[in-house]
Amino acid sequence: MLRVMRRSTASALVAGFALTGVACGASVRTAAPRPPARQQPVSLTIPGLDAGRGPFVPTGTLETGSTSGHWGDGGTARTGALLGCFSGRHYSFAIEVRNRAGTVAILTGASGPDPLPQVIDRVAVQVRPAPPPPIGEGIARPLIEHWSAAPTRPVKIRPGRSAVVQSNFLIRHCDSLPHDQKVVVPGSFVLRYRLSGHAGRQHVVQRNAAFGLVPGPIIRSCSRVPGSVSVMSGNIGCAVARKAATACRHMSHGTWGDCLAAGRRWGCHLHSSWVQECSFIYRTSRWYRVRWAQ
């Protein structure tokens, strides 16, 4: 799991935004209910964050699920994160939002845009209190919990405390995604909340949570080579995979290292005791996998 911009790391992108608190007064002599807290726009100096009007402000924290170059994942500072599309894939990411109001806010739910739900469907968004920061040299607890399509439950967030907003995606029907098309999922959210007995909605933006979905590797099942149970290839032809598998089976390193075969240099390792996985050194989305007989 990749943790981005935890507050404990004091990243420059997370430092330096002003929180506008809201004070609510109550008369000592009467039991009259408090008026709803009035939210003021918050001044953000972090690029890519927008809190709008409401009790919550994004902290800039982002945690993403597992990615792999073998799945066609990648990205740059210019393009942002990119995921390779293959049907049945689950993906999650989580952000944090802090309660800037002077009273308890109940976060009842959240939602986000679904630009192409038949291919990448945000099946659920769960909210829950953020884990406490680590003490001393302790390790921060992860924000992401297991992928689930279960609906969320409301959570109470005390003033100054944070909540986790986790989005869970199901990727499918990748054959309907044209080879040169990219689907962009924006980093924007609508939070639903209750504050001082009043329901509201708040639009927040955290641009580093945006990501793109691109066609994943073309995976083939190839004819076996001597001594193997199965051969799979990703984004390479079966002839190349079979030739490289035979040449790279017995490496000088034993279980890992570089192998020159089929006109390419491969980086190889044992995925498990009997499964060898090799990929182009600088293009991991081109690979083959061999399960050898025990």
Short mmCIF file of C-alpha atoms in Angstrom, two decimals:
data_model
loop_
_atom_site.label_atom_id
_atom_site.label_comp_id
_atom_site.label_asym_id
_atom_site.label_seq_id
_atom_site.Cartn_x
_atom_site.Cartn_y
_atom_site.Cartn_z
CA MET A 1 0.00 0.00 0.00
CA LEU A 2 1.21 3.39 -0.82
CA ARG A 3 0.82 6.10 1.79
CA VAL A 4 0.94 9.67 0.46
CA MET A 5 1.26 12.80 2.56
CA ARG A 6 0.57 11.57 6.14
CA ARG A 7 0.62 14.48 8.53
CA SER A 8 3.40 12.83 10.52
CA THR A 9 5.74 13.18 7.55
CA ALA A 10 5.29 16.97 7.47
CA SER A 11 5.27 17.00 3.70
CA ALA A 12 5.38 20.45 2.14
CA LEU A 13 2.12 19.75 0.40
CA VAL A 14 0.40 19.04 3.70
CA ALA A 15 1.81 21.97 5.63
CA GLY A 16 0.34 25.38 5.78
CA PHE A 17 -3.38 25.64 5.53
CA ALA A 18 -5.47 27.74 7.86
CA LEU A 19 -8.45 26.32 9.65
CA THR A 20 -11.34 28.60 10.42
CA GLY A 21 -13.05 27.42 13.59
CA VAL A 22 -16.63 28.20 14.48
CA ALA A 23 -17.53 29.18 18.03
CA CYS A 24 -21.02 28.44 19.35
CA GLY A 25 -22.21 30.16 22.50
CA ALA A 26 -24.93 28.92 24.84
CA SER A 27 -26.61 30.90 27.61
CA VAL A 28 -25.96 29.63 31.11
CA ARG A 29 -29.43 30.72 32.22
CA THR A 30 -31.55 29.11 29.54
CA ALA A 31 -31.87 25.70 27.94
CA ALA A 32 -32.63 27.08 24.47
CA PRO A 33 -31.14 24.99 21.64
CA ARG A 34 -28.03 26.28 19.91
CA PRO A 35 -28.46 27.88 16.51
CA PRO A 36 -26.85 25.99 13.61
CA ALA A 37 -23.13 26.68 13.34
CA ARG A 38 -22.38 29.02 10.43
CA GLN A 39 -19.57 27.76 8.27
CA GLN A 40 -17.18 30.25 6.74
CA PRO A 41 -15.06 29.57 3.65
CA VAL A 42 -11.67 28.18 4.64
CA SER A 43 -8.49 29.64 3.17
CA LEU A 44 -6.43 26.82 1.68
CA THR A 45 -2.83 27.31 0.63
CA ILE A 46 -2.38 23.69 -0.50
CA PRO A 47 -2.67 23.43 -4.30
CA GLY A 48 -5.41 21.09 -5.45
CA LEU A 49 -7.59 21.23 -2.32
CA ASP A 50 -10.98 22.93 -2.08
CA ALA A 51 -13.25 22.61 0.95
CA GLY A 52 -16.17 24.82 -0.08
CA ARG A 53 -18.79 25.49 2.59
CA GLY A 54 -19.39 22.90 5.26
CA PRO A 55 -17.84 21.42 8.40
CA PHE A 56 -15.12 19.35 6.70
CA VAL A 57 -11.81 20.20 5.08
CA PRO A 58 -9.59 17.71 3.20
CA THR A 59 -6.15 17.27 4.73
CA GLY A 60 -4.42 16.23 1.51
CA THR A 61 -3.76 12.72 2.84
CA LEU A 62 -4.17 9.96 0.26
CA GLU A 63 -3.73 6.20 0.53
CA THR A 64 -4.17 3.91 -2.47
CA GLY A 65 -4.63 0.18 -2.93
CA SER A 66 -2.21 -2.24 -4.51
CA THR A 67 -0.79 -1.44 -7.94
CA SER A 68 1.60 -3.26 -10.22
CA GLY A 69 3.43 -2.58 -13.43
CA HIS A 70 2.43 -6.11 -14.50
CA TRP A 71 -1.18 -4.88 -14.54
CA GLY A 72 -0.30 -1.90 -16.73
CA ASP A 73 -0.29 0.57 -13.82
CA GLY A 74 1.92 3.63 -13.89
CA GLY A 75 1.64 7.37 -14.19
CA THR A 76 3.72 10.51 -13.91
CA ALA A 77 3.46 13.88 -12.21
CA ARG A 78 1.89 15.16 -15.42
CA THR A 79 -0.62 12.35 -16.07
CA GLY A 80 -1.34 11.38 -12.47
CA ALA A 81 -1.89 7.78 -11.39
CA LEU A 82 -2.89 5.32 -14.12
CA LEU A 83 -4.51 1.92 -13.62
CA GLY A 84 -4.53 -0.88 -16.14
CA CYS A 85 -7.99 -2.19 -16.92
CA PHE A 86 -8.73 -5.87 -16.53
CA SER A 87 -12.15 -7.28 -15.74
CA GLY A 88 -12.87 -8.30 -12.17
CA ARG A 89 -10.24 -6.04 -10.63
CA HIS A 90 -10.97 -4.38 -7.28
CA TYR A 91 -9.40 -1.04 -6.41
CA SER A 92 -9.70 1.26 -3.40
CA PHE A 93 -8.34 4.58 -2.22
CA ALA A 94 -8.95 6.68 0.87
CA ILE A 95 -8.66 10.34 1.83
CA GLU A 96 -9.00 12.17 5.15
CA VAL A 97 -11.27 15.10 5.98
CA ARG A 98 -11.08 17.07 9.24
CA ASN A 99 -14.01 18.51 11.15
CA ARG A 100 -13.29 22.25 11.35
CA ALA A 101 -16.57 23.11 13.09
CA GLY A 102 -16.80 23.92 16.77
CA THR A 103 -19.22 21.08 17.40
CA VAL A 104 -19.65 17.39 16.60
CA ALA A 105 -20.45 16.71 12.95
CA ILE A 106 -22.12 13.48 11.86
CA LEU A 107 -20.75 12.28 8.53
CA THR A 108 -23.62 10.26 7.08
CA GLY A 109 -22.16 9.33 3.69
CA ALA A 110 -20.20 10.34 0.63
CA SER A 111 -20.23 9.90 -3.12
CA GLY A 112 -18.02 10.63 -6.10
CA PRO A 113 -18.29 10.90 -9.88
CA ASP A 114 -18.74 7.78 -12.05
CA PRO A 115 -17.63 8.83 -15.54
CA LEU A 116 -18.00 5.34 -17.08
CA PRO A 117 -19.75 3.06 -14.56
CA GLN A 118 -20.12 0.12 -16.96
CA VAL A 119 -16.30 -0.14 -16.97
CA ILE A 120 -15.19 1.36 -13.64
CA ASP A 121 -17.96 1.43 -11.07
CA ARG A 122 -17.63 3.14 -7.69
CA VAL A 123 -19.75 0.50 -5.99
CA ALA A 124 -19.46 1.90 -2.46
CA VAL A 125 -18.00 4.76 -0.44
CA GLN A 126 -17.48 4.08 3.27
CA VAL A 127 -16.80 6.62 6.02
CA ARG A 128 -15.33 6.00 9.46
CA PRO A 129 -13.23 7.80 12.09
CA ALA A 130 -9.58 8.18 11.11
CA PRO A 131 -7.09 6.12 13.13
CA PRO A 132 -5.14 8.08 15.75
CA PRO A 133 -1.69 9.31 14.70
CA PRO A 134 1.25 7.13 15.77
CA ILE A 135 2.94 7.80 19.08
CA GLY A 136 6.64 8.49 18.97
CA GLU A 137 8.33 6.23 16.42
CA GLY A 138 5.25 4.05 16.02
CA ILE A 139 3.95 3.01 12.61
CA ALA A 140 0.87 4.79 11.32
CA ARG A 141 -2.19 2.57 10.97
CA PRO A 142 -3.46 2.16 7.40
CA LEU A 143 -6.45 4.18 6.25
CA ILE A 144 -7.77 1.56 3.82
CA GLU A 145 -9.79 -1.38 5.06
CA HIS A 146 -10.71 -4.40 2.94
CA TRP A 147 -12.66 -3.80 -0.27
CA SER A 148 -16.40 -4.02 0.32
CA ALA A 149 -19.61 -3.14 -1.49
CA ALA A 150 -21.44 -2.70 1.83
CA PRO A 151 -23.23 0.62 2.42
CA THR A 152 -21.67 2.99 4.91
CA ARG A 153 -22.89 3.87 8.39
CA PRO A 154 -22.97 7.40 9.89
CA VAL A 155 -20.06 8.34 12.14
CA LYS A 156 -19.68 11.14 14.68
CA ILE A 157 -16.57 13.26 14.22
CA ARG A 158 -15.57 15.53 17.09
CA PRO A 159 -14.18 19.03 16.48
CA GLY A 160 -10.62 18.92 15.18
CA ARG A 161 -10.79 15.17 14.49
CA SER A 162 -10.69 13.51 11.08
CA ALA A 163 -12.69 10.96 9.14
CA VAL A 164 -11.64 8.50 6.44
CA VAL A 165 -13.55 8.48 3.14
CA GLN A 166 -12.82 5.24 1.25
CA SER A 167 -13.95 4.66 -2.35
CA ASN A 168 -14.23 1.07 -3.62
CA PHE A 169 -14.25 0.39 -7.37
CA LEU A 170 -15.11 -2.65 -9.47
CA ILE A 171 -13.47 -2.76 -12.92
CA ARG A 172 -15.12 -4.85 -15.63
CA HIS A 173 -16.00 -5.06 -19.34
CA CYS A 174 -12.50 -3.91 -20.25
CA ASP A 175 -12.95 -5.22 -23.78
CA SER A 176 -15.33 -2.29 -24.37
CA LEU A 177 -12.60 0.25 -23.57
CA PRO A 178 -10.95 1.37 -26.83
CA HIS A 179 -7.20 0.81 -27.02
CA ASP A 180 -6.37 4.54 -27.06
CA GLN A 181 -8.99 5.69 -24.53
CA LYS A 182 -8.37 6.85 -20.98
CA VAL A 183 -11.17 7.24 -18.43
CA VAL A 184 -10.39 9.89 -15.80
CA VAL A 185 -11.99 9.64 -12.36
CA PRO A 186 -11.82 13.15 -10.81
CA GLY A 187 -10.73 13.71 -7.22
CA SER A 188 -13.99 15.32 -6.12
CA PHE A 189 -16.53 14.23 -3.54
CA VAL A 190 -19.92 15.15 -2.11
CA LEU A 191 -20.10 14.65 1.66
CA ARG A 192 -23.44 14.28 3.43
CA TYR A 193 -23.56 15.36 7.05
CA ARG A 194 -25.68 16.53 9.97
CA LEU A 195 -24.59 19.50 12.05
CA SER A 196 -26.55 20.83 15.02
CA GLY A 197 -29.58 18.85 13.90
CA HIS A 198 -29.51 20.14 10.32
CA ALA A 199 -28.67 18.01 7.26
CA GLY A 200 -26.34 19.34 4.59
CA ARG A 201 -24.13 18.48 1.64
CA GLN A 202 -20.60 19.67 1.01
CA HIS A 203 -18.53 19.49 -2.16
CA VAL A 204 -14.80 18.97 -1.60
CA VAL A 205 -11.97 18.56 -4.10
CA GLN A 206 -8.67 16.75 -3.63
CA ARG A 207 -7.00 16.62 -7.03
CA ASN A 208 -4.27 14.16 -6.09
CA ALA A 209 -7.02 11.55 -5.57
CA ALA A 210 -7.83 11.66 -9.31
CA PHE A 211 -6.65 8.76 -11.45
CA GLY A 212 -6.99 7.42 -14.97
CA LEU A 213 -7.98 4.00 -16.26
CA VAL A 214 -6.26 2.76 -19.42
CA PRO A 215 -6.38 -0.57 -21.26
CA GLY A 216 -4.47 -3.20 -19.32
CA PRO A 217 -2.09 -5.80 -20.71
CA ILE A 218 -3.35 -8.34 -23.22
CA ILE A 219 -3.03 -11.63 -21.35
CA ARG A 220 -2.71 -14.89 -23.28
CA SER A 221 -2.59 -18.52 -22.31
CA CYS A 222 0.27 -20.13 -24.25
CA SER A 223 1.24 -23.69 -25.01
CA ARG A 224 3.33 -25.26 -22.29
CA VAL A 225 7.07 -25.73 -22.51
CA PRO A 226 8.83 -28.90 -21.28
CA GLY A 227 8.66 -29.17 -17.50
CA SER A 228 5.87 -26.59 -17.12
CA VAL A 229 2.24 -26.78 -16.06
CA SER A 230 1.15 -23.50 -17.66
CA VAL A 231 2.54 -20.45 -19.47
CA MET A 232 0.87 -17.03 -19.46
CA SER A 233 2.02 -13.90 -21.27
CA GLY A 234 1.14 -10.24 -20.92
CA ASN A 235 1.58 -7.88 -23.87
CA ILE A 236 4.06 -10.20 -25.60
CA GLY A 237 3.59 -12.99 -28.10
CA CYS A 238 3.54 -16.61 -27.04
CA ALA A 239 6.56 -17.45 -29.18
CA VAL A 240 8.67 -14.94 -27.22
CA ALA A 241 7.28 -16.12 -23.88
CA ARG A 242 7.96 -19.80 -24.60
CA LYS A 243 11.52 -19.13 -25.79
CA ALA A 244 12.34 -16.92 -22.81
CA ALA A 245 10.76 -19.35 -20.35
CA THR A 246 12.98 -22.19 -21.50
CA ALA A 247 16.13 -20.04 -21.46
CA CYS A 248 15.47 -18.37 -18.09
CA ARG A 249 14.37 -21.40 -16.11
CA HIS A 250 17.79 -22.06 -14.57
CA MET A 251 19.44 -18.75 -13.68
CA SER A 252 22.83 -18.39 -12.08
CA HIS A 253 21.22 -16.56 -9.15
CA GLY A 254 18.94 -19.50 -8.49
CA THR A 255 15.67 -17.67 -7.85
CA TRP A 256 16.10 -14.14 -9.13
CA GLY A 257 18.12 -11.85 -11.37
CA ASP A 258 18.53 -10.82 -15.01
CA CYS A 259 18.23 -13.14 -17.94
CA LEU A 260 19.08 -12.46 -21.58
CA ALA A 261 16.75 -14.40 -23.87
CA ALA A 262 14.67 -13.92 -27.04
CA GLY A 263 16.56 -10.72 -27.78
CA ARG A 264 15.51 -9.09 -24.49
CA ARG A 265 16.88 -8.66 -20.99
CA TRP A 266 14.39 -9.90 -18.42
CA GLY A 267 14.11 -9.33 -14.71
CA CYS A 268 13.01 -12.61 -13.10
CA HIS A 269 11.94 -13.80 -9.69
CA LEU A 270 9.95 -16.63 -8.14
CA HIS A 271 6.39 -15.48 -7.54
CA SER A 272 5.94 -18.58 -5.37
CA SER A 273 7.86 -21.82 -4.92
CA TRP A 274 7.05 -23.08 -8.42
CA VAL A 275 5.93 -19.96 -10.31
CA GLN A 276 8.55 -17.96 -12.18
CA GLU A 277 7.71 -14.44 -13.33
CA CYS A 278 9.84 -12.40 -15.73
CA SER A 279 9.29 -8.98 -17.28
CA PHE A 280 11.11 -6.46 -19.45
CA ILE A 281 13.53 -4.58 -17.21
CA TYR A 282 12.08 -1.15 -17.97
CA ARG A 283 8.58 -2.10 -19.19
CA THR A 284 7.04 -4.33 -16.55
CA SER A 285 3.69 -4.40 -18.36
CA ARG A 286 5.37 -6.88 -20.77
CA TRP A 287 5.84 -10.18 -18.95
CA TYR A 288 5.37 -13.91 -18.84
CA ARG A 289 4.62 -16.31 -16.02
CA VAL A 290 5.44 -20.01 -15.90
CA ARG A 291 4.19 -22.55 -13.39
CA TRP A 292 6.74 -25.34 -13.27
CA ALA A 293 5.87 -28.91 -12.34
CA GLN A 294 6.80 -29.79 -8.78
#
